[in-house]
Amino acid sequence: MIEDIDRDVFVRIQTDLLVVGDSIMTDRHHASNGNYEDDDPQNQIGGIIPAFSLSGWLRHGMEKVVQERGGTACHPGEANANFRKDGVYNRDLDAGYHPKGDCLEDEDGNGCVILDLFGGFGNRPGKVMRRPIQFSPVRSSVDYTRGQAEGHYRRLNRNVVSRNEEDNREPLRNAKLDAVGNFDGAWHLSFRETKPEFVALLAEAIDYLDAHKTDFMHQLGGARNFGGGIVDCELVNPLYNETELRRVFDRGKGNTNKMDDKDDEWADEYLPEFESALSARVEAES
């Protein structure tokens, strides 16, 4: 059945406000009417959201799925456990992680499913490639089949003001944040090698992240205390073709009968088979 799944899959991400810790790359040359001011409410600036924060968010969800299945995940930190805060590494190991690279002693040499997907030990590449998301404020120019999104870039100002009445709320400090509002689009992921357990882990992780979107640890980005990381997400049915994928994001259209049939087929046949493969792998690694 895995032969029916393309190496490219898409995750739909919707959020009112997205602020990522590694900043946002903007294209000022496409600003409307020659306006290059990032704080102008009429700007039409597009840009790119780097994959770093997205990748960490997805990995955290995948780790929780593995841990809830009774397995342990490869530690994401440095292999020498040289951390600034005393005891953090041992606390992580007690919370469902194993030392980075310990799982490579397995016969197949691929390591645990997390290391297999994300790599990162001994220059080992991961089996899932995470692309950045290109966004545009012009909906008609967004190509969802290329992992793009509709989003509106703004430069936000945060003022910390004096609490003394005689200061008349004079700002003590000003911080500027790059943000994208009303974000709705597709995150394009590609498997270097498509395995049933990879697809199942991705599907379960996205469901987990969507169900825990208001939990601090599972929010996306670098401004999670300010509502900037509460994300609605879902795995777009991997059985959809390009036309059906575009239809998912078309506000004026609903599912076709064929799409509904594919949804039933995915839920009743494909996903249970892939989840069985994930269960077998996690059990074998435990």
Coordinates of N, CA, C and O in Angstrom, one line a residue, residues 50-151:
P50 N 11.2 30.5 7.4 CA 12.2 29.4 7.4 C 11.6 28.1 8.0 O 10.7 28.1 8.8
A51 N 12.2 27.0 7.7 CA 11.7 25.7 8.1 C 12.2 25.3 9.5 O 11.8 24.3 10.1
F52 N 13.1 26.1 10.1 CA 13.7 25.7 11.4 C 12.7 25.6 12.5 O 12.6 24.5 13.2
S53 N 11.9 26.6 12.7 CA 10.9 26.5 13.8 C 9.8 25.5 13.5 O 9.3 24.8 14.3
L54 N 9.4 25.4 12.2 CA 8.4 24.4 11.8 C 8.9 23.0 12.0 O 8.2 22.1 12.5
S55 N 10.2 22.8 11.8 CA 10.8 21.5 11.9 C 10.8 21.1 13.4 O 10.5 19.9 13.8
G56 N 11.2 22.0 14.3 CA 11.3 21.7 15.7 C 9.9 21.4 16.3 O 9.7 20.6 17.1
W57 N 8.9 22.2 15.8 CA 7.5 22.0 16.2 C 7.1 20.6 15.8 O 6.5 19.8 16.6
L58 N 7.3 20.2 14.6 CA 6.9 18.9 14.1 C 7.6 17.8 14.8 O 7.0 16.8 15.2
R59 N 8.9 17.9 15.0 CA 9.7 16.9 15.7 C 9.2 16.7 17.2 O 9.1 15.6 17.6
H60 N 8.8 17.8 17.8 CA 8.3 17.7 19.2 C 7.0 16.9 19.2 O 6.8 16.0 20.1
G61 N 6.2 17.1 18.2 CA 4.9 16.3 18.1 C 5.2 14.8 17.9 O 4.6 13.9 18.5
M62 N 6.2 14.5 17.0 CA 6.5 13.2 16.7 C 7.1 12.5 17.9 O 6.9 11.3 18.2
E63 N 8.0 13.2 18.7 CA 8.6 12.6 19.9 C 7.5 12.2 20.9 O 7.5 11.1 21.5
K64 N 6.5 13.1 21.0 CA 5.4 12.8 22.0 C 4.6 11.5 21.6 O 4.2 10.7 22.4
V65 N 4.4 11.4 20.3 CA 3.7 10.2 19.8 C 4.5 8.9 20.1 O 3.9 7.9 20.6
V66 N 5.8 8.9 19.8 CA 6.6 7.8 20.1 C 6.6 7.5 21.6 O 6.5 6.3 22.1
Q67 N 6.7 8.5 22.4 CA 6.7 8.3 23.9 C 5.4 7.8 24.4 O 5.4 7.0 25.3
E68 N 4.3 8.3 23.9 CA 3.0 7.8 24.3 C 2.8 6.4 23.9 O 1.9 5.7 24.5
R69 N 3.5 5.9 22.9 CA 3.4 4.5 22.5 C 4.4 3.6 23.3 O 4.5 2.4 23.0
G70 N 5.0 4.2 24.3 CA 5.9 3.4 25.1 C 7.4 3.4 24.7 O 8.2 2.7 25.3
G71 N 7.7 4.1 23.6 CA 9.1 4.2 23.2 C 9.8 5.4 23.7 O 9.3 6.2 24.4
T72 N 11.1 5.5 23.3 CA 11.9 6.7 23.7 C 12.4 7.3 22.4 O 12.6 6.6 21.3
A73 N 12.6 8.6 22.4 CA 13.0 9.3 21.2 C 14.5 9.7 21.3 O 15.0 9.9 22.5
C74 N 15.2 9.8 20.2 CA 16.6 10.2 20.2 C 16.7 11.7 20.7 O 15.9 12.5 20.3
H75 N 17.6 11.9 21.6 CA 17.7 13.3 22.2 C 18.1 14.3 21.1 O 19.0 14.0 20.3
P76 N 17.4 15.4 21.1 CA 17.7 16.4 20.0 C 18.9 17.2 20.2 O 19.4 17.9 19.3
G77 N 19.5 17.2 21.5 CA 20.6 18.1 21.8 C 22.0 17.5 21.3 O 22.0 16.5 20.5
E78 N 23.0 18.1 21.8 CA 24.4 17.6 21.4 C 24.6 16.2 22.0 O 24.2 15.9 23.1
A79 N 25.4 15.4 21.3 CA 25.7 14.1 21.7 C 26.5 14.0 23.0 O 26.5 13.0 23.7
N80 N 27.3 15.1 23.2 CA 28.2 15.1 24.4 C 27.5 15.6 25.7 O 28.0 15.6 26.8
A81 N 26.2 15.9 25.5 CA 25.3 16.3 26.7 C 25.9 17.5 27.4 O 25.8 17.7 28.6
N82 N 26.6 18.4 26.7 CA 27.2 19.6 27.3 C 26.2 20.7 27.2 O 26.1 21.5 26.3
F83 N 25.4 20.8 28.3 CA 24.3 21.8 28.3 C 24.6 22.9 29.4 O 25.3 22.6 30.4
R84 N 24.0 24.0 29.2 CA 24.3 25.1 30.2 C 23.6 24.9 31.5 O 24.1 25.3 32.5
K85 N 22.5 24.2 31.5 CA 21.7 24.1 32.7 C 22.0 22.7 33.3 O 21.8 21.7 32.7
D86 N 22.4 22.6 34.5 CA 22.7 21.4 35.2 C 21.5 20.5 35.3 O 20.4 20.9 35.6
G87 N 21.7 19.2 35.0 CA 20.7 18.2 35.2 C 19.6 18.1 34.1 O 18.8 17.2 34.1
V88 N 19.7 19.0 33.1 CA 18.6 19.0 32.1 C 18.7 17.8 31.2 O 17.7 17.2 30.9
Y89 N 19.9 17.3 31.0 CA 20.0 16.1 30.1 C 19.5 14.9 30.8 O 18.7 14.1 30.2
N90 N 19.8 14.7 32.1 CA 19.3 13.5 32.8 C 17.8 13.6 33.0 O 17.1 12.6 32.9
R91 N 17.2 14.8 33.2 CA 15.8 14.9 33.2 C 15.1 14.6 31.9 O 14.0 14.0 31.9
D92 N 15.8 14.9 30.8 CA 15.2 14.6 29.5 C 15.2 13.0 29.3 O 14.3 12.5 28.8
L93 N 16.3 12.4 29.8 CA 16.4 11.0 29.6 C 15.3 10.3 30.5 O 14.8 9.2 30.0
D94 N 15.0 10.8 31.6 CA 14.0 10.3 32.4 C 12.6 10.5 31.9 O 11.6 9.9 32.3
A95 N 12.5 11.5 31.0 CA 11.2 11.9 30.4 C 10.8 11.3 29.1 O 9.9 11.7 28.4
G96 N 11.6 10.3 28.7 CA 11.3 9.6 27.4 C 12.3 9.8 26.3 O 11.9 9.6 25.1
Y97 N 13.5 10.1 26.6 CA 14.5 10.2 25.5 C 15.7 9.2 25.8 O 15.8 8.8 27.0
H98 N 16.4 8.9 24.8 CA 17.6 8.1 25.0 C 18.8 8.9 24.5 O 18.6 9.8 23.6
P99 N 20.0 8.7 24.9 CA 21.2 9.4 24.5 C 21.3 9.4 23.0 O 21.1 8.4 22.3
K100 N 21.6 10.6 22.4 CA 21.7 10.7 21.0 C 22.7 9.7 20.3 O 23.8 9.7 20.7
G101 N 22.2 9.0 19.4 CA 23.0 8.0 18.7 C 23.1 6.6 19.3 O 23.6 5.7 18.6
D102 N 22.6 6.4 20.5 CA 22.6 5.1 21.1 C 21.9 4.1 20.3 O 22.2 2.9 20.2
C103 N 20.8 4.5 19.6 CA 20.0 3.6 18.8 C 20.7 3.1 17.5 O 20.1 2.2 16.9
L104 N 21.8 3.7 17.2 CA 22.5 3.3 16.0 C 23.1 1.9 16.1 O 23.7 1.4 15.1
E105 N 23.1 1.3 17.3 CA 23.6 0.0 17.5 C 22.7 -1.1 16.9 O 23.1 -2.3 16.8
D106 N 21.5 -0.7 16.4 CA 20.6 -1.7 15.8 C 21.2 -2.3 14.6 O 22.1 -1.7 13.9
E107 N 20.8 -3.5 14.2 CA 21.3 -4.2 13.0 C 21.2 -3.4 11.7 O 22.1 -3.4 10.9
D108 N 20.1 -2.7 11.5 CA 19.9 -2.0 10.3 C 20.7 -0.7 10.2 O 20.9 -0.2 9.1
G109 N 21.1 -0.2 11.3 CA 22.0 1.0 11.3 C 21.2 2.3 11.0 O 21.8 3.3 10.9
N110 N 19.9 2.2 11.0 CA 19.1 3.4 10.8 C 18.8 4.2 12.0 O 18.4 5.3 12.0
G111 N 19.0 3.6 13.2 CA 18.6 4.2 14.4 C 17.1 4.2 14.7 O 16.4 3.5 14.0
C112 N 16.7 4.9 15.7 CA 15.2 4.9 16.0 C 14.5 5.7 15.0 O 15.1 6.4 14.1
V113 N 13.2 5.6 15.0 CA 12.4 6.3 13.9 C 12.6 7.8 13.9 O 12.6 8.4 12.8
I114 N 12.9 8.4 15.1 CA 13.1 9.9 15.1 C 14.4 10.2 14.4 O 14.5 11.1 13.6
L115 N 15.5 9.5 14.8 CA 16.8 9.7 14.2 C 16.7 9.4 12.7 O 17.3 10.1 11.9
D116 N 16.0 8.4 12.3 CA 15.9 8.0 10.9 C 15.2 9.1 10.1 O 15.6 9.4 9.0
L117 N 14.3 9.8 10.7 CA 13.6 10.9 10.0 C 14.3 12.2 10.0 O 14.4 12.9 9.0
F118 N 15.0 12.5 11.1 CA 15.5 13.8 11.3 C 17.1 13.9 11.1 O 17.7 14.9 10.9
G119 N 17.7 12.7 11.2 CA 19.2 12.7 11.1 C 19.8 13.5 12.2 O 19.3 13.6 13.3
G120 N 21.0 14.0 11.9 CA 21.7 14.9 12.8 C 22.7 14.3 13.7 O 23.2 15.0 14.6
F121 N 23.1 13.1 13.4 CA 24.2 12.5 14.2 C 25.2 11.9 13.2 O 24.9 11.1 12.4
G122 N 26.5 12.4 13.4 CA 27.5 11.9 12.5 C 27.3 12.3 11.0 O 27.5 11.5 10.1
N123 N 26.8 13.5 10.8 CA 26.4 14.0 9.4 C 25.4 13.1 8.7 O 25.4 13.0 7.5
R124 N 24.6 12.4 9.5 CA 23.6 11.5 8.9 C 22.4 12.4 8.4 O 21.8 13.0 9.2
P125 N 22.0 12.3 7.1 CA 20.8 13.0 6.7 C 19.5 12.4 7.2 O 19.5 11.2 7.3
G126 N 18.5 13.2 7.4 CA 17.2 12.7 7.8 C 16.4 12.2 6.5 O 16.7 12.7 5.4
K127 N 15.4 11.4 6.7 CA 14.7 10.9 5.6 C 13.5 11.8 5.3 O 12.8 11.5 4.3
V128 N 13.3 12.8 6.0 CA 12.2 13.8 5.7 C 12.8 15.2 5.5 O 13.6 15.7 6.3
M129 N 12.5 15.8 4.3 CA 13.0 17.1 4.0 C 11.9 18.1 4.3 O 10.8 18.0 3.8
R130 N 12.3 19.1 5.1 CA 11.3 20.1 5.5 C 11.6 21.4 4.8 O 12.7 22.0 4.9
R131 N 10.7 21.9 3.9 CA 10.9 23.1 3.1 C 10.4 24.3 3.9 O 9.5 24.2 4.7
P132 N 11.0 25.5 3.5 CA 10.4 26.7 4.0 C 9.0 26.9 3.4 O 8.7 26.3 2.3
I133 N 8.2 27.8 3.9 CA 6.9 28.2 3.3 C 7.0 29.6 2.7 O 7.3 30.5 3.5
Q134 N 6.8 29.7 1.5 CA 6.7 31.0 0.8 C 5.3 31.5 1.0 O 4.3 30.8 0.7
F135 N 5.1 32.8 1.4 CA 3.7 33.3 1.6 C 3.6 34.6 0.8 O 4.5 35.3 0.5
S136 N 2.3 34.9 0.5 CA 2.0 36.1 -0.3 C 0.6 36.6 0.2 O -0.3 35.8 0.6
P137 N 0.4 37.9 0.3 CA -0.9 38.4 0.7 C -1.9 38.3 -0.5 O -3.1 38.6 -0.2
V138 N -1.5 38.0 -1.7 CA -2.4 37.9 -2.8 C -2.8 36.5 -3.0 O -2.0 35.7 -3.5
R139 N -4.0 36.1 -2.7 CA -4.4 34.7 -2.7 C -4.3 34.1 -4.0 O -3.9 32.9 -4.2
S140 N -4.6 34.8 -5.1 CA -4.6 34.3 -6.4 C -3.2 33.9 -6.9 O -3.0 33.1 -7.8
S141 N -2.1 34.4 -6.2 CA -0.8 34.1 -6.6 C -0.2 32.9 -5.8 O 1.0 32.6 -6.0
V142 N -0.9 32.4 -4.9 CA -0.4 31.3 -4.0 C -0.6 30.0 -4.7 O -1.7 29.6 -5.2
D143 N 0.5 29.2 -4.8 CA 0.4 27.9 -5.4 C 0.6 26.9 -4.3 O 1.7 26.6 -3.8
Y144 N -0.5 26.3 -3.8 CA -0.5 25.4 -2.7 C 0.2 24.1 -3.0 O 0.8 23.4 -2.1
T145 N 0.3 23.7 -4.3 CA 1.0 22.5 -4.7 C 2.5 22.6 -4.6 O 3.2 21.6 -4.7
R146 N 2.9 23.8 -4.3 CA 4.4 24.1 -4.1 C 4.7 24.4 -2.7 O 5.8 24.9 -2.3
G147 N 3.7 24.2 -1.8 CA 3.9 24.4 -0.4 C 3.9 25.9 -0.1 O 4.7 26.4 0.7
Q148 N 3.0 26.7 -0.6 CA 2.9 28.1 -0.4 C 1.7 28.4 0.5 O 0.9 27.5 0.7
A149 N 1.6 29.7 0.9 CA 0.5 30.1 1.8 C 0.1 31.5 1.5 O 0.9 32.3 1.0
E150 N -1.1 31.8 1.9 CA -1.6 33.2 2.0 C -1.3 33.7 3.4 O -1.6 33.0 4.4
G151 N -0.7 34.9 3.4 CA -0.3 35.4 4.7 C 0.0 36.9 4.6 O 0.4 37.4 3.5

